[in-house]
PDB file of C-alpha atoms in Angstrom:
ATOM      1  CA  LEU A 763     -93.868  10.209 -84.452  1.00 55.00           C
ATOM      2  CA  ASN A 764     -96.288   7.737 -84.210  1.00 53.00           C
ATOM      3  CA  ILE A 765     -97.421   8.200 -80.810  1.00 55.00           C
ATOM      4  CA  TYR A 766    -100.334   6.134 -80.562  1.00 62.00           C
ATOM      5  CA  ARG A 767     -97.997   3.039 -82.230  1.00 63.00           C
ATOM      6  CA  TRP A 768     -95.820   0.569 -79.667  1.00 62.00           C
ATOM      7  CA  GLN A 769     -93.690  -2.297 -79.694  1.00 65.00           C
ATOM      8  CA  PRO A 770     -91.439  -3.687 -77.276  1.00 65.00           C
ATOM      9  CA  ASP A 771     -88.324  -4.275 -79.852  1.00 73.00           C
ATOM     10  CA  MET A 772     -86.830  -2.107 -82.117  1.00 82.00           C
ATOM     11  CA  GLY A 773     -88.835  -0.793 -84.913  1.00 83.00           C
ATOM     12  CA  VAL A 774     -87.808   0.984 -88.613  1.00 86.00           C
ATOM     13  CA  VAL A 775     -88.360   4.426 -89.143  1.00 88.00           C
ATOM     14  CA  ASP A 776     -87.470   7.424 -91.954  1.00 90.00           C
ATOM     15  CA  LEU A 777     -86.988   9.973 -89.443  1.00 90.00           C
ATOM     16  CA  LYS A 778     -85.894  12.523 -92.922  1.00 87.00           C
ATOM     17  CA  SER A 779     -89.542  12.354 -93.781  1.00 87.00           C
ATOM     18  CA  THR A 780     -91.364  12.486 -89.890  1.00 88.00           C
ATOM     19  CA  ASN A 781     -92.671  15.148 -88.838  1.00 89.00           C
ATOM     20  CA  PHE A 782     -90.705  15.345 -85.376  1.00 92.00           C
ATOM     21  CA  LYS A 783     -89.507  17.159 -83.008  1.00 93.00           C
ATOM     22  CA  GLN A 784     -85.784  16.358 -81.271  1.00 95.00           C
ATOM     23  CA  LEU A 785     -85.130  17.314 -77.464  1.00 97.00           C
ATOM     24  CA  SER A 786     -81.680  16.452 -77.447  1.00 96.00           C
ATOM     25  CA  ASP A 787     -78.859  16.805 -79.194  1.00 96.00           C
ATOM     26  CA  GLU A 788     -76.742  13.903 -80.970  1.00 95.00           C
ATOM     27  CA  PHE A 789     -74.973  11.309 -78.624  1.00 95.00           C
ATOM     28  CA  GLU A 790     -73.309   8.419 -78.891  1.00 94.00           C
ATOM     29  CA  ILE A 791     -74.410   4.889 -77.376  1.00 92.00           C
ATOM     30  CA  PHE A 792     -71.959   2.440 -77.989  1.00 88.00           C
ATOM     31  CA  ARG A 793     -69.223   2.339 -79.766  1.00 85.00           C
ATOM     32  CA  TYR A 794     -67.659  -1.173 -80.938  1.00 81.00           C
ATOM     33  CA  ASP A 795     -64.960  -1.996 -83.387  1.00 80.00           C
ATOM     34  CA  PHE A 796     -65.537  -5.551 -85.279  1.00 77.00           C
ATOM     35  CA  TYR A 797     -61.543  -5.835 -85.548  1.00 78.00           C
ATOM     36  CA  GLN A 798     -61.059  -7.005 -81.349  1.00 79.00           C
ATOM     37  CA  ASP A 799     -65.255  -6.607 -80.178  1.00 76.00           C
ATOM     38  CA  GLY A 800     -67.021 -10.270 -80.280  1.00 71.00           C
ATOM     39  CA  PRO A 801     -69.764 -11.636 -80.002  1.00 69.00           C
ATOM     40  CA  ASP A 802     -68.658 -12.315 -75.486  1.00 71.00           C
ATOM     41  CA  ASN A 803     -67.913  -8.686 -75.860  1.00 72.00           C
ATOM     42  CA  LEU A 804     -71.831  -6.843 -76.240  1.00 75.00           C
ATOM     43  CA  PRO A 805     -71.462  -3.951 -74.691  1.00 77.00           C
ATOM     44  CA  HIS A 806     -73.931  -1.351 -72.170  1.00 86.00           C
ATOM     45  CA  ALA A 807     -74.200   1.353 -71.750  1.00 90.00           C
ATOM     46  CA  GLU A 808     -75.966   3.922 -68.970  1.00 94.00           C
ATOM     47  CA  ILE A 809     -76.531   7.507 -70.456  1.00 95.00           C
ATOM     48  CA  ALA A 810     -78.017  10.478 -68.630  1.00 96.00           C
ATOM     49  CA  VAL A 811     -79.116  12.001 -71.893  1.00 97.00           C
ATOM     50  CA  PRO A 812     -79.913  16.453 -71.482  1.00 97.00           C
ATOM     51  CA  ILE A 813     -83.198  17.750 -72.510  1.00 97.00           C
ATOM     52  CA  ILE A 814     -82.614  20.664 -74.834  1.00 97.00           C
ATOM     53  CA  ALA A 815     -85.795  21.564 -75.150  1.00 97.00           C
ATOM     54  CA  GLU A 816     -89.947  21.646 -73.918  1.00 97.00           C
ATOM     55  CA  GLY A 817     -91.917  18.453 -75.266  1.00 95.00           C
ATOM     56  CA  ILE A 818     -92.751  14.926 -74.497  1.00 92.00           C
ATOM     57  CA  VAL A 819     -90.633  12.475 -74.922  1.00 93.00           C
ATOM     58  CA  SER A 820     -91.776   9.466 -76.661  1.00 89.00           C
ATOM     59  CA  ALA A 821     -89.448   7.753 -78.708  1.00 91.00           C
ATOM     60  CA  ILE A 822     -85.548   6.609 -78.947  1.00 93.00           C
ATOM     61  CA  VAL A 823     -84.122   6.933 -82.570  1.00 94.00           C
ATOM     62  CA  VAL A 824     -80.660   5.465 -83.397  1.00 93.00           C
ATOM     63  CA  TRP A 825     -78.458   5.047 -86.402  1.00 92.00           C
ATOM     64  CA  PHE A 826     -74.807   4.153 -86.963  1.00 90.00           C
ATOM     65  CA  ASP A 827     -71.933   5.590 -88.509  1.00 90.00           C
ATOM     66  CA  LEU A 828     -69.468   2.919 -89.913  1.00 89.00           C
ATOM     67  CA  GLN A 829     -65.629   3.640 -90.140  1.00 88.00           C
ATOM     68  CA  MET A 830     -64.503   1.399 -92.886  1.00 87.00           C
ATOM     69  CA  ASP A 831     -61.468   3.507 -92.459  1.00 86.00           C
ATOM     70  CA  ALA A 832     -59.412   6.600 -92.089  1.00 85.00           C
ATOM     71  CA  GLU A 833     -60.988   8.400 -94.583  1.00 88.00           C
ATOM     72  CA  THR A 834     -64.337   6.371 -95.545  1.00 88.00           C
ATOM     73  CA  THR A 835     -67.388   6.512 -93.520  1.00 88.00           C
ATOM     74  CA  TYR A 836     -71.275   5.204 -94.181  1.00 89.00           C
ATOM     75  CA  SER A 837     -73.678   6.645 -91.889  1.00 89.00           C
ATOM     76  CA  THR A 838     -77.103   5.755 -91.748  1.00 89.00           C
ATOM     77  CA  SER A 839     -77.925   9.176 -89.948  1.00 90.00           C
ATOM     78  CA  PRO A 840     -80.911  11.347 -90.784  1.00 90.00           C
ATOM     79  CA  PHE A 841     -79.304  14.802 -90.356  1.00 89.00           C
ATOM     80  CA  GLN A 842     -76.599  14.243 -93.457  1.00 85.00           C
ATOM     81  CA  ASP A 843     -78.077  16.031 -97.135  1.00 81.00           C
ATOM     82  CA  CYS A 844     -78.722  12.215 -98.511  1.00 79.00           C
ATOM     83  CA  ASN A 845     -81.434   9.780 -97.664  1.00 73.00           C
ATOM     84  CA  PRO A 846     -79.442   6.684 -96.538  1.00 75.00           C
ATOM     85  CA  HIS A 847     -80.886   3.745 -97.877  1.00 79.00           C
ATOM     86  CA  ILE A 848     -80.618   1.766 -94.419  1.00 84.00           C
ATOM     87  CA  LYS A 849     -83.085   3.834 -92.428  1.00 89.00           C
ATOM     88  CA  GLN A 850     -83.161   4.256 -88.266  1.00 92.00           C
ATOM     89  CA  GLY A 851     -84.249   2.238 -85.826  1.00 90.00           C
ATOM     90  CA  ILE A 852     -86.893   3.496 -83.393  1.00 91.00           C
ATOM     91  CA  THR A 853     -88.033   2.188 -80.171  1.00 89.00           C
ATOM     92  CA  TYR A 854     -91.242   3.840 -78.663  1.00 86.00           C
ATOM     93  CA  ILE A 855     -91.157   4.465 -74.538  1.00 86.00           C
ATOM     94  CA  ASN A 856     -93.285   5.293 -71.908  1.00 83.00           C
ATOM     95  CA  GLU A 857     -93.737   8.900 -71.976  1.00 87.00           C
ATOM     96  CA  LEU A 858     -91.932  11.950 -70.337  1.00 92.00           C
ATOM     97  CA  LYS A 859     -92.649  15.663 -70.676  1.00 94.00           C
ATOM     98  CA  VAL A 860     -89.472  17.260 -70.434  1.00 96.00           C
ATOM     99  CA  SER A 861     -87.824  20.440 -70.008  1.00 97.00           C
ATOM    100  CA  PRO A 862     -84.345  22.113 -70.677  1.00 96.00           C
ATOM    101  CA  GLY A 863     -82.426  21.273 -67.177  1.00 94.00           C
ATOM    102  CA  ALA A 864     -83.383  17.509 -67.278  1.00 96.00           C
ATOM    103  CA  ARG A 865     -81.014  14.435 -68.085  1.00 96.00           C
ATOM    104  CA  VAL A 866     -82.914  11.429 -68.800  1.00 96.00           C
ATOM    105  CA  PRO A 867     -81.116   8.323 -67.700  1.00 96.00           C
ATOM    106  CA  LEU A 868     -81.325   6.149 -70.532  1.00 95.00           C
ATOM    107  CA  ILE A 869     -80.484   2.462 -70.588  1.00 94.00           C
ATOM    108  CA  ALA A 870     -79.389   0.320 -73.610  1.00 92.00           C
ATOM    109  CA  VAL A 871     -77.960  -3.067 -74.134  1.00 88.00           C
ATOM    110  CA  ASN A 872     -76.811  -4.763 -76.708  1.00 83.00           C
ATOM    111  CA  LYS A 873     -78.186  -8.460 -77.317  1.00 77.00           C
ATOM    112  CA  GLY A 874     -76.564  -8.760 -80.734  1.00 70.00           C
ATOM    113  CA  ALA A 875     -79.808  -8.640 -83.398  1.00 69.00           C
ATOM    114  CA  ASP A 876     -81.237  -5.789 -81.269  1.00 77.00           C
ATOM    115  CA  ILE A 877     -81.059  -3.252 -78.780  1.00 85.00           C
ATOM    116  CA  VAL A 878     -83.082  -2.633 -76.326  1.00 86.00           C
ATOM    117  CA  PHE A 879     -83.418   0.178 -74.147  1.00 90.00           C
ATOM    118  CA  SER A 880     -85.611   1.319 -71.045  1.00 89.00           C
ATOM    119  CA  ILE A 881     -85.551   4.735 -68.585  1.00 92.00           C
ATOM    120  CA  ASP A 882     -84.623   4.692 -65.255  1.00 94.00           C
ATOM    121  CA  GLU A 883     -88.358   6.237 -63.962  1.00 91.00           C
ATOM    122  CA  ASN A 884     -87.151   5.805 -60.466  1.00 92.00           C
ATOM    123  CA  ALA A 885     -84.340   8.524 -60.937  1.00 94.00           C
ATOM    124  CA  LEU A 886     -86.494  10.658 -62.701  1.00 93.00           C
ATOM    125  CA  ARG A 887     -89.171  10.233 -59.539  1.00 89.00           C
ATOM    126  CA  GLY A 888     -88.708  14.486 -57.833  1.00 90.00           C
ATOM    127  CA  SER A 889     -87.333  16.025 -60.714  1.00 93.00           C
ATOM    128  CA  PRO A 890     -88.464  19.973 -61.576  1.00 94.00           C
ATOM    129  CA  PHE A 891     -87.851  19.154 -65.266  1.00 96.00           C
ATOM    130  CA  VAL A 892     -89.858  15.995 -65.731  1.00 95.00           C
ATOM    131  CA  THR A 893     -93.468  14.300 -65.485  1.00 94.00           C
ATOM    132  CA  ILE A 894     -93.795  10.846 -65.449  1.00 90.00           C
ATOM    133  CA  LEU A 895     -97.078  10.923 -67.688  1.00 86.00           C
ATOM    134  CA  PRO A 896     -99.141   8.245 -66.278  1.00 78.00           C
ATOM    135  CA  LEU A 897    -101.438   7.302 -69.245  1.00 67.00           C
ATOM    136  CA  PRO A 898     -99.246   6.660 -72.124  1.00 61.00           C
ATOM    137  CA  ARG A 899    -101.026   7.854 -75.250  1.00 63.00           C
ATOM    138  CA  LEU A 900    -100.631   4.288 -77.440  1.00 66.00           C
ATOM    139  CA  ASP A 901    -103.588   2.255 -78.734  1.00 70.00           C
ATOM    140  CA  PRO A 902    -104.169  -0.848 -76.487  1.00 73.00           C
ATOM    141  CA  ALA A 903    -104.379  -2.824 -79.312  1.00 77.00           C
ATOM    142  CA  TRP A 904    -101.187  -2.278 -80.578  1.00 72.00           C
ATOM    143  CA  ARG A 905     -99.291  -3.410 -77.289  1.00 73.00           C
ATOM    144  CA  GLU A 906    -101.876  -6.868 -77.142  1.00 79.00           C
ATOM    145  CA  HIS A 907    -100.712  -7.822 -81.053  1.00 76.00           C
ATOM    146  CA  ALA A 908     -96.962  -7.161 -79.984  1.00 73.00           C
ATOM    147  CA  GLN A 909     -97.515  -9.238 -76.681  1.00 77.00           C
ATOM    148  CA  LYS A 910     -98.837 -12.044 -78.983  1.00 82.00           C
ATOM    149  CA  THR A 911     -96.568 -12.098 -81.459  1.00 75.00           C
ATOM    150  CA  GLU A 912     -93.890 -12.079 -78.716  1.00 76.00           C
ATOM    151  CA  GLU A 913     -95.616 -14.894 -77.344  1.00 83.00           C
ATOM    152  CA  LEU A 914     -95.964 -17.669 -80.442  1.00 81.00           C
ATOM    153  CA  THR A 915     -92.375 -16.245 -82.001  1.00 77.00           C
ATOM    154  CA  LYS A 916     -91.452 -17.801 -77.986  1.00 80.00           C
ATOM    155  CA  SER A 917     -92.952 -20.944 -78.780  1.00 85.00           C
ATOM    156  CA  LEU A 918     -91.882 -21.260 -82.644  1.00 81.00           C
ATOM    157  CA  GLN A 919     -88.581 -21.176 -81.026  1.00 79.00           C
ATOM    158  CA  SER A 920     -89.141 -23.857 -78.991  1.00 85.00           C
ATOM    159  CA  ARG A 921     -90.285 -25.741 -80.750  1.00 85.00           C
ATOM    160  CA  MET A 922     -88.018 -25.702 -83.611  1.00 83.00           C
ATOM    161  CA  GLN A 923     -85.643 -27.344 -80.951  1.00 85.00           C
ATOM    162  CA  VAL A 924     -86.921 -30.926 -82.126  1.00 86.00           C
ATOM    163  CA  ALA A 925     -85.587 -31.884 -85.183  1.00 85.00           C
ATOM    164  CA  SER A 926     -89.682 -33.262 -86.771  1.00 85.00           C
ATOM    165  CA  GLU A 927     -90.806 -30.082 -85.237  1.00 87.00           C
ATOM    166  CA  PHE A 928     -88.081 -28.143 -87.547  1.00 86.00           C
ATOM    167  CA  LYS A 929     -89.305 -29.871 -90.693  1.00 86.00           C
ATOM    168  CA  ALA A 930     -92.813 -30.123 -90.251  1.00 88.00           C
ATOM    169  CA  ILE A 931     -92.326 -25.744 -89.604  1.00 86.00           C
ATOM    170  CA  THR A 932     -90.381 -25.113 -92.475  1.00 85.00           C
ATOM    171  CA  GLN A 933     -92.606 -27.419 -94.383  1.00 87.00           C
ATOM    172  CA  ALA A 934     -95.694 -25.489 -93.890  1.00 86.00           C
ATOM    173  CA  ALA A 935     -93.889 -21.929 -94.223  1.00 84.00           C
ATOM    174  CA  LEU A 936     -92.763 -23.131 -97.574  1.00 86.00           C
ATOM    175  CA  LYS A 937     -96.846 -24.165 -98.835  1.00 88.00           C
ATOM    176  CA  MET A 938     -98.075 -20.376 -96.787  1.00 86.00           C
ATOM    177  CA  ALA A 939     -95.879 -18.599 -99.512  1.00 84.00           C
ATOM    178  CA  ILE A 940     -95.796 -21.166-102.494  1.00 88.00           C
ATOM    179  CA  GLN A 941     -99.798 -21.084-102.241  1.00 88.00           C
ATOM    180  CA  PRO A 942    -101.058 -18.187 -99.544  1.00 87.00           C
ATOM    181  CA  THR A 943    -104.676 -17.776-101.168  1.00 89.00           C
ATOM    182  CA  ASN A 944    -105.103 -21.449 -99.780  1.00 89.00           C
ATOM    183  CA  PHE A 945    -104.863 -20.071 -96.403  1.00 87.00           C
ATOM    184  CA  GLY A 946    -106.380 -16.795 -96.996  1.00 88.00           C
ATOM    185  CA  LEU A 947    -102.992 -14.641 -96.850  1.00 85.00           C
ATOM    186  CA  ASP A 948    -102.046 -11.632 -98.992  1.00 86.00           C
ATOM    187  CA  PRO A 949     -99.356 -13.307-101.326  1.00 85.00           C
ATOM    188  CA  GLN A 950     -96.954 -10.238-100.686  1.00 82.00           C
ATOM    189  CA  ILE A 951     -97.245 -10.554 -96.630  1.00 81.00           C
ATOM    190  CA  ALA A 952     -96.668 -14.550 -97.059  1.00 81.00           C
ATOM    191  CA  THR A 953     -94.027 -14.042 -99.468  1.00 80.00           C
ATOM    192  CA  LYS A 954     -92.249 -10.929 -96.842  1.00 76.00           C
ATOM    193  CA  PHE A 955     -92.562 -13.688 -93.839  1.00 76.00           C
ATOM    194  CA  CYS A 956     -91.485 -16.786 -95.931  1.00 77.00           C
ATOM    195  CA  ASN A 957     -87.504 -14.526 -96.918  1.00 75.00           C
ATOM    196  CA  ALA A 958     -87.669 -12.846 -92.659  1.00 71.00           C
ATOM    197  CA  PHE A 959     -88.341 -16.883 -91.910  1.00 73.00           C
ATOM    198  CA  PHE A 960     -85.590 -18.791 -93.600  1.00 72.00           C
ATOM    199  CA  THR A 961     -83.030 -16.010 -93.300  1.00 65.00           C
ATOM    200  CA  SER A 962     -83.687 -16.365 -89.309  1.00 63.00           C
ATOM    201  CA  VAL A 963     -83.120 -20.247 -88.717  1.00 61.00           C
ATOM    202  CA  GLN A 964     -80.122 -20.258 -91.575  1.00 55.00           C
TER     203      GLN A 964
END
């Protein structure tokens, strides 16, 4: 995994084609029933994850198993024979040096469109099996970029609550997609941005 990359939200990784070291067995985080559970019943989990190998925990990787019926399950697990079209989600965390015997207190919060992970570092202090690394191995530019992106996103979401601002912003997004070179943008990036933008505002 690219330990120098950092972002506060979940990204995408193709674990099947990635060099990594697995430090825990697979474990279930959430179980969600689409027939019974709704948006007001999003799960929250606190899990003590047993460590099975020595190494440095730098990320949490997740996937889903979608049970269609009693006989059919669609999985995005990287440990199956086929390579699923939908890849895995990844969240980078502050690094921990661990050894077998450690139990990492993982906190997972389902926010609907995203899952937010954190580690209860206070519960780890004094553990002989865990060392909280004081200097995370990340490129500060990634953190700065992620923070600026988050600030711009919040500002944009706030402005779009006003009808006149919403119209102006959507028109600007269309112009960037139709004539990206006029704004000094890469056409492929502009197209991806426009698709993501209008998908999010539907």
